Amino acid sequence: MTEADPLRLLAVHAHPDDESSKGAATMAKYVAEGVEVLVATCTGGERGSVLNPALDRPEVWERLPQLRVEEMARAREILGVRQEFLGFVDSGLPEGDPLPPLPEGCFALVPTEEAAAPLVEIIRRFRPQVVLTYDERGGYPHPDHIKTHDISVVAFEAAGDPERYPELGEPWQPSKLYYHMGFTLTRMRALHEAMLEAGAESPYAEWLATWDPERDMSHRVTTRVPCADYFPVRDAALIAHATQIDPTGRWFACPMDVQQRVWPTEDYELARSLVDSTLPEDDLFAGIRSEVTIP
Ligand SMILES: [Zn+2]
């Protein structure tokens, strides 16, 4: 790493729209500070549903893969990030009992070493100090999210090793790997209680009622990035994914000022680090800033 090296953040996501629902305000904040941010989107989201009732029409379903590319382009502009598709095919969310088999050729069925290759290439070309991905359970149990975690961990470890994937460019070792920790019980409860106090109906009651405390990750949060000023940018990017997001739905039910006051951060777990930083942190680049400069 040289003096002139700018800060770079790579966020790895499963589908178009995931970058806008997980860590979007963090990315917008770093972009505003001059950090280079690249989103790597593993799949094209081809097997997603139309989740916006206003757009649930045959002509929308017919064009869904192309629409999702166009929506991603709008969200990318709103967030001010660069974005690349890795080119894998959406596995879909299997439903039913027993679960149906995953469709042939989908992302989740590609062997992990092979699926990690395009991400290793991106890491070596973009040279991020920080990589963001999902936890080992995918944040939620979609096979593409779990696969996204798996390839991120493999690529983080392999990108700096000249003996692995030697054909994919000059080795580059990122310094920190983080997992998104946005959907913690602690945060949901805080927002829920603030809405009840305000005399409003809480959109989180159902989530909280069915929450399995065993699965809560609150205790794993190491890093809270203050980014409340960028929550409106996050919401605009989410709305750009028009087929995926119901603008009258739960995502937007909690008033902006309540969110900004009650939980003004996006939260992460520092999963791997090759630099020293003191926990808890409020900056994904803690321990790195002293070595590099922002252009
Ligand atoms: Zn997803």
PDB file of C-alpha atoms and ligand atoms in Angstrom:
ATOM      1  CA  MET A   1       0.000   0.000   0.000  1.00  0.00           C
ATOM      2  CA  THR A   2       1.443   3.390  -0.934  1.00  0.00           C
ATOM      3  CA  GLU A   3       0.800   6.891   0.400  1.00  0.00           C
ATOM      4  CA  ALA A   4      -1.234   7.818  -2.670  1.00  0.00           C
ATOM      5  CA  ASP A   5      -3.529   4.800  -2.543  1.00  0.00           C
ATOM      6  CA  PRO A   6      -7.154   5.951  -2.219  1.00  0.00           C
ATOM      7  CA  LEU A   7      -9.603   4.120   0.023  1.00  0.00           C
ATOM      8  CA  ARG A   8     -11.671   1.497  -1.776  1.00  0.00           C
ATOM      9  CA  LEU A   9     -14.683  -0.490  -0.592  1.00  0.00           C
ATOM     10  CA  LEU A  10     -16.037  -3.600  -2.324  1.00  0.00           C
ATOM     11  CA  ALA A  11     -19.568  -4.751  -1.426  1.00  0.00           C
ATOM     12  CA  VAL A  12     -20.539  -8.226  -2.622  1.00  0.00           C
ATOM     13  CA  HIS A  13     -24.266  -8.849  -3.079  1.00  0.00           C
ATOM     14  CA  ALA A  14     -26.438 -11.694  -4.324  1.00  0.00           C
ATOM     15  CA  HIS A  15     -29.095  -9.885  -6.384  1.00  0.00           C
ATOM     16  CA  PRO A  16     -29.812  -6.429  -7.767  1.00  0.00           C
ATOM     17  CA  ASP A  17     -31.622  -4.601  -4.875  1.00  0.00           C
ATOM     18  CA  ASP A  18     -29.591  -6.222  -2.072  1.00  0.00           C
ATOM     19  CA  GLU A  19     -27.047  -3.375  -2.283  1.00  0.00           C
ATOM     20  CA  SER A  20     -29.884  -0.901  -1.629  1.00  0.00           C
ATOM     21  CA  SER A  21     -31.375  -2.754   1.352  1.00  0.00           C
ATOM     22  CA  LYS A  22     -28.085  -3.636   3.082  1.00  0.00           C
ATOM     23  CA  GLY A  23     -25.395  -1.040   3.709  1.00  0.00           C
ATOM     24  CA  ALA A  24     -26.614   1.481   1.123  1.00  0.00           C
ATOM     25  CA  ALA A  25     -26.375   4.520   3.406  1.00  0.00           C
ATOM     26  CA  THR A  26     -22.878   3.433   4.435  1.00  0.00           C
ATOM     27  CA  MET A  27     -21.812   3.289   0.784  1.00  0.00           C
ATOM     28  CA  ALA A  28     -23.371   6.687  -0.007  1.00  0.00           C
ATOM     29  CA  LYS A  29     -21.567   8.201   2.970  1.00  0.00           C
ATOM     30  CA  TYR A  30     -18.197   6.843   1.909  1.00  0.00           C
ATOM     31  CA  VAL A  31     -18.771   7.936  -1.695  1.00  0.00           C
ATOM     32  CA  ALA A  32     -19.430  11.468  -0.388  1.00  0.00           C
ATOM     33  CA  GLU A  33     -16.103  11.284   1.468  1.00  0.00           C
ATOM     34  CA  GLY A  34     -14.243  10.400  -1.733  1.00  0.00           C
ATOM     35  CA  VAL A  35     -13.941   6.647  -1.168  1.00  0.00           C
ATOM     36  CA  GLU A  36     -14.188   4.506  -4.320  1.00  0.00           C
ATOM     37  CA  VAL A  37     -17.045   2.031  -3.923  1.00  0.00           C
ATOM     38  CA  LEU A  38     -17.708  -0.969  -6.156  1.00  0.00           C
ATOM     39  CA  VAL A  39     -20.723  -3.278  -5.854  1.00  0.00           C
ATOM     40  CA  ALA A  40     -20.244  -6.812  -7.194  1.00  0.00           C
ATOM     41  CA  THR A  41     -23.647  -8.381  -7.896  1.00  0.00           C
ATOM     42  CA  CYS A  42     -23.376 -12.162  -8.156  1.00  0.00           C
ATOM     43  CA  THR A  43     -26.595 -12.869 -10.114  1.00  0.00           C
ATOM     44  CA  GLY A  44     -28.998 -11.020 -12.372  1.00  0.00           C
ATOM     45  CA  GLY A  45     -31.975 -11.652 -10.087  1.00  0.00           C
ATOM     46  CA  GLU A  46     -33.699 -13.478 -12.955  1.00  0.00           C
ATOM     47  CA  ARG A  47     -35.781 -15.684 -10.655  1.00  0.00           C
ATOM     48  CA  GLY A  48     -37.033 -12.894  -8.417  1.00  0.00           C
ATOM     49  CA  SER A  49     -40.739 -12.177  -8.096  1.00  0.00           C
ATOM     50  CA  VAL A  50     -42.555  -8.965  -8.823  1.00  0.00           C
ATOM     51  CA  LEU A  51     -43.024  -7.746  -5.262  1.00  0.00           C
ATOM     52  CA  ASN A  52     -44.630  -4.424  -6.104  1.00  0.00           C
ATOM     53  CA  PRO A  53     -48.397  -4.991  -6.555  1.00  0.00           C
ATOM     54  CA  ALA A  54     -48.611  -1.948  -8.842  1.00  0.00           C
ATOM     55  CA  LEU A  55     -46.236  -3.636 -11.315  1.00  0.00           C
ATOM     56  CA  ASP A  56     -47.553  -7.209 -11.085  1.00  0.00           C
ATOM     57  CA  ARG A  57     -48.545  -7.363 -14.773  1.00  0.00           C
ATOM     58  CA  PRO A  58     -47.701  -9.868 -17.553  1.00  0.00           C
ATOM     59  CA  GLU A  59     -45.634  -7.374 -19.568  1.00  0.00           C
ATOM     60  CA  VAL A  60     -43.505  -6.680 -16.498  1.00  0.00           C
ATOM     61  CA  TRP A  61     -42.956 -10.396 -15.779  1.00  0.00           C
ATOM     62  CA  GLU A  62     -41.946 -10.940 -19.428  1.00  0.00           C
ATOM     63  CA  ARG A  63     -39.197  -8.330 -19.254  1.00  0.00           C
ATOM     64  CA  LEU A  64     -38.112  -8.995 -15.670  1.00  0.00           C
ATOM     65  CA  PRO A  65     -34.417  -9.853 -16.284  1.00  0.00           C
ATOM     66  CA  GLN A  66     -33.938  -6.738 -18.436  1.00  0.00           C
ATOM     67  CA  LEU A  67     -35.934  -4.565 -16.026  1.00  0.00           C
ATOM     68  CA  ARG A  68     -33.743  -5.653 -13.142  1.00  0.00           C
ATOM     69  CA  VAL A  69     -30.628  -4.585 -15.061  1.00  0.00           C
ATOM     70  CA  GLU A  70     -32.236  -1.191 -15.732  1.00  0.00           C
ATOM     71  CA  GLU A  71     -33.306  -0.807 -12.103  1.00  0.00           C
ATOM     72  CA  MET A  72     -29.780  -1.666 -10.960  1.00  0.00           C
ATOM     73  CA  ALA A  73     -28.376   1.025 -13.269  1.00  0.00           C
ATOM     74  CA  ARG A  74     -30.655   3.643 -11.673  1.00  0.00           C
ATOM     75  CA  ALA A  75     -29.808   2.551  -8.133  1.00  0.00           C
ATOM     76  CA  ARG A  76     -26.089   2.609  -8.952  1.00  0.00           C
ATOM     77  CA  GLU A  77     -26.388   6.227 -10.121  1.00  0.00           C
ATOM     78  CA  ILE A  78     -28.349   7.257  -7.033  1.00  0.00           C
ATOM     79  CA  LEU A  79     -25.780   5.678  -4.698  1.00  0.00           C
ATOM     80  CA  GLY A  80     -22.837   7.030  -6.713  1.00  0.00           C
ATOM     81  CA  VAL A  81     -21.146   3.630  -6.820  1.00  0.00           C
ATOM     82  CA  ARG A  82     -19.649   1.546  -9.581  1.00  0.00           C
ATOM     83  CA  GLN A  83     -21.265  -1.843 -10.107  1.00  0.00           C
ATOM     84  CA  GLU A  84     -20.487  -5.062 -11.974  1.00  0.00           C
ATOM     85  CA  PHE A  85     -22.400  -8.294 -12.451  1.00  0.00           C
ATOM     86  CA  LEU A  86     -20.491 -11.521 -11.840  1.00  0.00           C
ATOM     87  CA  GLY A  87     -22.776 -13.227 -14.353  1.00  0.00           C
ATOM     88  CA  PHE A  88     -24.238 -16.090 -12.319  1.00  0.00           C
ATOM     89  CA  VAL A  89     -27.873 -17.177 -12.641  1.00  0.00           C
ATOM     90  CA  ASP A  90     -30.287 -16.543  -9.751  1.00  0.00           C
ATOM     91  CA  SER A  91     -31.109 -19.755  -7.842  1.00  0.00           C
ATOM     92  CA  GLY A  92     -34.567 -18.563  -6.796  1.00  0.00           C
ATOM     93  CA  LEU A  93     -35.924 -19.013  -3.283  1.00  0.00           C
ATOM     94  CA  PRO A  94     -37.072 -22.637  -3.002  1.00  0.00           C
ATOM     95  CA  GLU A  95     -40.460 -22.932  -1.286  1.00  0.00           C
ATOM     96  CA  GLY A  96     -42.528 -25.921  -0.195  1.00  0.00           C
ATOM     97  CA  ASP A  97     -42.195 -29.017   1.960  1.00  0.00           C
ATOM     98  CA  PRO A  98     -40.123 -30.843   0.939  1.00  0.00           C
ATOM     99  CA  LEU A  99     -38.137 -28.102  -0.761  1.00  0.00           C
ATOM    100  CA  PRO A 100     -37.842 -28.553  -4.530  1.00  0.00           C
ATOM    101  CA  PRO A 101     -34.357 -29.116  -5.975  1.00  0.00           C
ATOM    102  CA  LEU A 102     -32.399 -26.051  -7.081  1.00  0.00           C
ATOM    103  CA  PRO A 103     -32.604 -25.330 -10.826  1.00  0.00           C
ATOM    104  CA  GLU A 104     -29.764 -26.683 -12.934  1.00  0.00           C
ATOM    105  CA  GLY A 105     -26.906 -24.258 -13.595  1.00  0.00           C
ATOM    106  CA  CYS A 106     -27.908 -21.801 -10.857  1.00  0.00           C
ATOM    107  CA  PHE A 107     -25.394 -19.849  -8.744  1.00  0.00           C
ATOM    108  CA  ALA A 108     -25.885 -21.919  -5.593  1.00  0.00           C
ATOM    109  CA  LEU A 109     -24.941 -25.120  -7.441  1.00  0.00           C
ATOM    110  CA  VAL A 110     -21.652 -23.804  -8.899  1.00  0.00           C
ATOM    111  CA  PRO A 111     -18.721 -25.258  -6.911  1.00  0.00           C
ATOM    112  CA  THR A 112     -17.484 -22.560  -4.533  1.00  0.00           C
ATOM    113  CA  GLU A 113     -13.868 -22.512  -5.779  1.00  0.00           C
ATOM    114  CA  GLU A 114     -15.123 -21.973  -9.322  1.00  0.00           C
ATOM    115  CA  ALA A 115     -17.767 -19.419  -8.317  1.00  0.00           C
ATOM    116  CA  ALA A 116     -15.163 -17.395  -6.389  1.00  0.00           C
ATOM    117  CA  ALA A 117     -12.950 -16.911  -9.468  1.00  0.00           C
ATOM    118  CA  PRO A 118     -14.641 -13.781 -10.910  1.00  0.00           C
ATOM    119  CA  LEU A 119     -14.599 -12.203  -7.454  1.00  0.00           C
ATOM    120  CA  VAL A 120     -10.874 -12.920  -7.053  1.00  0.00           C
ATOM    121  CA  GLU A 121     -10.352 -11.200 -10.409  1.00  0.00           C
ATOM    122  CA  ILE A 122     -12.364  -8.157  -9.255  1.00  0.00           C
ATOM    123  CA  ILE A 123     -10.462  -7.916  -5.951  1.00  0.00           C
ATOM    124  CA  ARG A 124      -7.115  -8.038  -7.763  1.00  0.00           C
ATOM    125  CA  ARG A 125      -8.203  -5.403 -10.285  1.00  0.00           C
ATOM    126  CA  PHE A 126     -10.093  -3.030  -7.923  1.00  0.00           C
ATOM    127  CA  ARG A 127      -7.786  -3.562  -4.902  1.00  0.00           C
ATOM    128  CA  PRO A 128     -10.225  -2.815  -2.054  1.00  0.00           C
ATOM    129  CA  GLN A 129      -8.930  -2.461   1.499  1.00  0.00           C
ATOM    130  CA  VAL A 130     -12.386  -3.408   2.817  1.00  0.00           C
ATOM    131  CA  VAL A 131     -14.793  -6.120   1.622  1.00  0.00           C
ATOM    132  CA  LEU A 132     -18.438  -6.294   2.764  1.00  0.00           C
ATOM    133  CA  THR A 133     -20.549  -9.446   2.550  1.00  0.00           C
ATOM    134  CA  TYR A 134     -23.216 -11.497   4.370  1.00  0.00           C
ATOM    135  CA  ASP A 135     -22.687 -13.670   7.424  1.00  0.00           C
ATOM    136  CA  GLU A 136     -22.387 -17.462   7.159  1.00  0.00           C
ATOM    137  CA  ARG A 137     -26.171 -17.852   7.234  1.00  0.00           C
ATOM    138  CA  GLY A 138     -26.561 -15.384   4.391  1.00  0.00           C
ATOM    139  CA  GLY A 139     -28.356 -12.836   6.575  1.00  0.00           C
ATOM    140  CA  TYR A 140     -31.479 -14.712   5.550  1.00  0.00           C
ATOM    141  CA  PRO A 141     -31.649 -18.252   4.218  1.00  0.00           C
ATOM    142  CA  HIS A 142     -31.665 -17.653   0.464  1.00  0.00           C
ATOM    143  CA  PRO A 143     -29.263 -20.082  -1.246  1.00  0.00           C
ATOM    144  CA  ASP A 144     -27.730 -17.233  -3.281  1.00  0.00           C
ATOM    145  CA  HIS A 145     -27.016 -15.232  -0.133  1.00  0.00           C
ATOM    146  CA  ILE A 146     -25.261 -18.162   1.516  1.00  0.00           C
ATOM    147  CA  LYS A 147     -23.263 -18.746  -1.669  1.00  0.00           C
ATOM    148  CA  THR A 148     -22.366 -15.044  -1.730  1.00  0.00           C
ATOM    149  CA  HIS A 149     -20.922 -15.420   1.756  1.00  0.00           C
ATOM    150  CA  ASP A 150     -18.996 -18.545   0.768  1.00  0.00           C
ATOM    151  CA  ILE A 151     -17.349 -17.063  -2.317  1.00  0.00           C
ATOM    152  CA  SER A 152     -16.555 -13.799  -0.497  1.00  0.00           C
ATOM    153  CA  VAL A 153     -14.647 -15.660   2.208  1.00  0.00           C
ATOM    154  CA  VAL A 154     -12.770 -17.800  -0.334  1.00  0.00           C
ATOM    155  CA  ALA A 155     -11.927 -14.761  -2.501  1.00  0.00           C
ATOM    156  CA  PHE A 156     -10.832 -12.680   0.519  1.00  0.00           C
ATOM    157  CA  GLU A 157      -8.391 -15.422   1.510  1.00  0.00           C
ATOM    158  CA  ALA A 158      -7.241 -16.326  -2.021  1.00  0.00           C
ATOM    159  CA  ALA A 159      -6.859 -12.933  -3.713  1.00  0.00           C
ATOM    160  CA  GLY A 160      -3.585 -12.183  -1.921  1.00  0.00           C
ATOM    161  CA  ASP A 161      -2.092 -15.623  -2.513  1.00  0.00           C
ATOM    162  CA  PRO A 162       0.024 -15.813  -5.697  1.00  0.00           C
ATOM    163  CA  GLU A 163      -0.364 -19.579  -5.814  1.00  0.00           C
ATOM    164  CA  ARG A 164      -4.150 -19.479  -6.058  1.00  0.00           C
ATOM    165  CA  TYR A 165      -5.924 -18.442  -9.245  1.00  0.00           C
ATOM    166  CA  PRO A 166      -2.516 -17.410 -10.739  1.00  0.00           C
ATOM    167  CA  GLU A 167      -4.136 -16.545 -14.090  1.00  0.00           C
ATOM    168  CA  LEU A 168      -6.420 -13.899 -12.559  1.00  0.00           C
ATOM    169  CA  GLY A 169      -4.032 -10.979 -12.035  1.00  0.00           C
ATOM    170  CA  GLU A 170      -1.564  -9.572  -9.510  1.00  0.00           C
ATOM    171  CA  PRO A 171      -2.290 -10.698  -5.946  1.00  0.00           C
ATOM    172  CA  TRP A 172      -4.025  -8.166  -3.671  1.00  0.00           C
ATOM    173  CA  GLN A 173      -4.860  -8.815  -0.035  1.00  0.00           C
ATOM    174  CA  PRO A 174      -7.775  -6.773   1.350  1.00  0.00           C
ATOM    175  CA  SER A 175      -7.268  -5.746   4.985  1.00  0.00           C
ATOM    176  CA  LYS A 176     -10.744  -6.208   6.466  1.00  0.00           C
ATOM    177  CA  LEU A 177     -13.795  -8.370   5.845  1.00  0.00           C
ATOM    178  CA  TYR A 178     -17.174  -7.388   7.328  1.00  0.00           C
ATOM    179  CA  TYR A 179     -20.592  -9.007   7.556  1.00  0.00           C
ATOM    180  CA  HIS A 180     -23.822  -7.001   7.425  1.00  0.00           C
ATOM    181  CA  MET A 181     -25.643  -6.990  10.765  1.00  0.00           C
ATOM    182  CA  GLY A 182     -28.584  -4.734   9.901  1.00  0.00           C
ATOM    183  CA  PHE A 183     -31.454  -6.952  10.955  1.00  0.00           C
ATOM    184  CA  THR A 184     -30.748  -7.424  14.634  1.00  0.00           C
ATOM    185  CA  LEU A 185     -33.383  -7.969  17.291  1.00  0.00           C
ATOM    186  CA  THR A 186     -32.038  -4.965  19.214  1.00  0.00           C
ATOM    187  CA  ARG A 187     -32.564  -2.607  16.271  1.00  0.00           C
ATOM    188  CA  MET A 188     -35.992  -3.955  15.342  1.00  0.00           C
ATOM    189  CA  ARG A 189     -37.154  -3.681  18.948  1.00  0.00           C
ATOM    190  CA  ALA A 190     -35.871  -0.107  19.254  1.00  0.00           C
ATOM    191  CA  LEU A 191     -37.705   0.985  16.092  1.00  0.00           C
ATOM    192  CA  HIS A 192     -40.827  -0.937  17.127  1.00  0.00           C
ATOM    193  CA  GLU A 193     -40.945   0.728  20.540  1.00  0.00           C
ATOM    194  CA  ALA A 194     -40.305   4.195  19.101  1.00  0.00           C
ATOM    195  CA  MET A 195     -43.252   3.785  16.756  1.00  0.00           C
ATOM    196  CA  LEU A 196     -45.564   2.617  19.498  1.00  0.00           C
ATOM    197  CA  GLU A 197     -44.461   5.557  21.651  1.00  0.00           C
ATOM    198  CA  ALA A 198     -45.303   7.885  18.770  1.00  0.00           C
ATOM    199  CA  GLY A 199     -48.781   6.351  18.741  1.00  0.00           C
ATOM    200  CA  ALA A 200     -48.223   4.773  15.318  1.00  0.00           C
ATOM    201  CA  GLU A 201     -48.803   1.217  14.197  1.00  0.00           C
ATOM    202  CA  SER A 202     -45.521  -0.718  14.156  1.00  0.00           C
ATOM    203  CA  PRO A 203     -44.635  -2.529  10.930  1.00  0.00           C
ATOM    204  CA  TYR A 204     -42.288  -4.759  12.920  1.00  0.00           C
ATOM    205  CA  ALA A 205     -44.824  -6.460  15.202  1.00  0.00           C
ATOM    206  CA  GLU A 206     -45.087  -9.531  12.973  1.00  0.00           C
ATOM    207  CA  TRP A 207     -41.303  -9.891  12.585  1.00  0.00           C
ATOM    208  CA  LEU A 208     -40.795  -9.571  16.321  1.00  0.00           C
ATOM    209  CA  ALA A 209     -43.544 -12.058  17.173  1.00  0.00           C
ATOM    210  CA  THR A 210     -41.956 -14.773  15.024  1.00  0.00           C
ATOM    211  CA  TRP A 211     -38.345 -13.917  15.854  1.00  0.00           C
ATOM    212  CA  ASP A 212     -36.193 -16.816  17.029  1.00  0.00           C
ATOM    213  CA  PRO A 213     -33.940 -15.270  19.727  1.00  0.00           C
ATOM    214  CA  GLU A 214     -31.403 -18.040  19.094  1.00  0.00           C
ATOM    215  CA  ARG A 215     -30.763 -16.590  15.663  1.00  0.00           C
ATOM    216  CA  ASP A 216     -30.260 -13.023  16.835  1.00  0.00           C
ATOM    217  CA  MET A 217     -26.889 -11.519  15.955  1.00  0.00           C
ATOM    218  CA  SER A 218     -26.952  -8.361  18.108  1.00  0.00           C
ATOM    219  CA  HIS A 219     -24.028  -9.615  20.183  1.00  0.00           C
ATOM    220  CA  ARG A 220     -21.861  -9.948  17.059  1.00  0.00           C
ATOM    221  CA  VAL A 221     -21.962  -6.260  16.079  1.00  0.00           C
ATOM    222  CA  THR A 222     -18.465  -4.738  16.292  1.00  0.00           C
ATOM    223  CA  THR A 223     -18.885  -1.697  14.089  1.00  0.00           C
ATOM    224  CA  ARG A 224     -21.634   0.915  13.841  1.00  0.00           C
ATOM    225  CA  VAL A 225     -21.239   3.393  11.003  1.00  0.00           C
ATOM    226  CA  PRO A 226     -23.159   6.672  11.553  1.00  0.00           C
ATOM    227  CA  CYS A 227     -24.920   7.373   8.240  1.00  0.00           C
ATOM    228  CA  ALA A 228     -28.393   8.736   9.077  1.00  0.00           C
ATOM    229  CA  ASP A 229     -27.920  11.702   6.714  1.00  0.00           C
ATOM    230  CA  TYR A 230     -27.794   9.170   3.874  1.00  0.00           C
ATOM    231  CA  PHE A 231     -30.953   7.203   4.780  1.00  0.00           C
ATOM    232  CA  PRO A 232     -32.937   9.216   2.186  1.00  0.00           C
ATOM    233  CA  VAL A 233     -30.370   8.237  -0.481  1.00  0.00           C
ATOM    234  CA  ARG A 234     -30.783   4.597   0.564  1.00  0.00           C
ATOM    235  CA  ASP A 235     -34.572   4.867   0.228  1.00  0.00           C
ATOM    236  CA  ALA A 236     -34.287   6.479  -3.214  1.00  0.00           C
ATOM    237  CA  ALA A 237     -32.024   3.641  -4.369  1.00  0.00           C
ATOM    238  CA  LEU A 238     -34.461   1.065  -2.989  1.00  0.00           C
ATOM    239  CA  ILE A 239     -37.375   2.690  -4.804  1.00  0.00           C
ATOM    240  CA  ALA A 240     -35.344   2.508  -8.040  1.00  0.00           C
ATOM    241  CA  HIS A 241     -35.737  -1.276  -7.778  1.00  0.00           C
ATOM    242  CA  ALA A 242     -39.381  -0.746  -8.639  1.00  0.00           C
ATOM    243  CA  THR A 243     -40.329  -4.372  -9.355  1.00  0.00           C
ATOM    244  CA  GLN A 244     -38.829  -5.551  -6.061  1.00  0.00           C
ATOM    245  CA  ILE A 245     -39.963  -2.897  -3.640  1.00  0.00           C
ATOM    246  CA  ASP A 246     -43.498  -1.895  -2.755  1.00  0.00           C
ATOM    247  CA  PRO A 247     -43.231   1.856  -2.062  1.00  0.00           C
ATOM    248  CA  THR A 248     -46.192   1.568   0.321  1.00  0.00           C
ATOM    249  CA  GLY A 249     -44.714  -1.460   2.097  1.00  0.00           C
ATOM    250  CA  ARG A 250     -42.886  -2.264   5.289  1.00  0.00           C
ATOM    251  CA  TRP A 251     -39.507  -0.916   4.159  1.00  0.00           C
ATOM    252  CA  PHE A 252     -40.877   2.613   4.312  1.00  0.00           C
ATOM    253  CA  ALA A 253     -43.405   2.303   7.148  1.00  0.00           C
ATOM    254  CA  CYS A 254     -41.111   3.721   9.820  1.00  0.00           C
ATOM    255  CA  PRO A 255     -40.875   7.521   9.461  1.00  0.00           C
ATOM    256  CA  MET A 256     -37.461   8.800   8.401  1.00  0.00           C
ATOM    257  CA  ASP A 257     -37.020  11.060  11.445  1.00  0.00           C
ATOM    258  CA  VAL A 258     -37.753   8.154  13.806  1.00  0.00           C
ATOM    259  CA  GLN A 259     -35.136   5.969  12.101  1.00  0.00           C
ATOM    260  CA  GLN A 260     -32.581   8.775  12.091  1.00  0.00           C
ATOM    261  CA  ARG A 261     -33.133   9.493  15.775  1.00  0.00           C
ATOM    262  CA  VAL A 262     -33.519   5.962  17.161  1.00  0.00           C
ATOM    263  CA  TRP A 263     -30.965   4.025  15.075  1.00  0.00           C
ATOM    264  CA  PRO A 264     -28.704   6.393  13.112  1.00  0.00           C
ATOM    265  CA  THR A 265     -26.161   3.722  12.106  1.00  0.00           C
ATOM    266  CA  GLU A 266     -25.717   0.733   9.850  1.00  0.00           C
ATOM    267  CA  ASP A 267     -24.082  -2.123  11.700  1.00  0.00           C
ATOM    268  CA  TYR A 268     -21.448  -4.736  10.883  1.00  0.00           C
ATOM    269  CA  GLU A 269     -19.352  -7.530  12.285  1.00  0.00           C
ATOM    270  CA  LEU A 270     -15.620  -7.372  11.661  1.00  0.00           C
ATOM    271  CA  ALA A 271     -15.071 -10.979  10.580  1.00  0.00           C
ATOM    272  CA  ARG A 272     -11.399 -10.866   9.488  1.00  0.00           C
ATOM    273  CA  SER A 273      -8.786  -8.181   9.971  1.00  0.00           C
ATOM    274  CA  LEU A 274      -5.142  -7.869   9.050  1.00  0.00           C
ATOM    275  CA  VAL A 275      -4.811  -4.429  10.674  1.00  0.00           C
ATOM    276  CA  ASP A 276      -5.128  -3.188  14.238  1.00  0.00           C
ATOM    277  CA  SER A 277      -8.253  -1.308  15.214  1.00  0.00           C
ATOM    278  CA  THR A 278      -9.989  -0.837  18.532  1.00  0.00           C
ATOM    279  CA  LEU A 279     -13.451  -2.385  18.919  1.00  0.00           C
ATOM    280  CA  PRO A 280     -16.147  -1.169  18.889  1.00  0.00           C
ATOM    281  CA  GLU A 281     -15.500   0.833  15.717  1.00  0.00           C
ATOM    282  CA  ASP A 282     -17.505   3.506  13.905  1.00  0.00           C
ATOM    283  CA  ASP A 283     -15.564   3.336  10.625  1.00  0.00           C
ATOM    284  CA  LEU A 284     -14.988   0.423   8.235  1.00  0.00           C
ATOM    285  CA  PHE A 285     -11.564   1.932   7.445  1.00  0.00           C
ATOM    286  CA  ALA A 286     -10.426   2.163  11.092  1.00  0.00           C
ATOM    287  CA  GLY A 287      -6.797   1.057  11.215  1.00  0.00           C
ATOM    288  CA  ILE A 288      -6.377   1.665   7.486  1.00  0.00           C
ATOM    289  CA  ARG A 289      -6.790   5.442   7.162  1.00  0.00           C
ATOM    290  CA  SER A 290      -3.399   6.174   8.678  1.00  0.00           C
ATOM    291  CA  GLU A 291      -1.734   4.225   5.884  1.00  0.00           C
ATOM    292  CA  VAL A 292      -3.614   5.635   2.902  1.00  0.00           C
ATOM    293  CA  THR A 293      -4.998   8.994   1.817  1.00  0.00           C
ATOM    294  CA  ILE A 294      -8.315  10.036   0.385  1.00  0.00           C
ATOM    295  CA  PRO A 295      -7.755  11.702  -2.994  1.00  0.00           C
TER     296      PRO A 295
HETATM  297 ZN    ZN B   1     -31.114 -11.134  -2.490  1.00  0.00          ZN
END
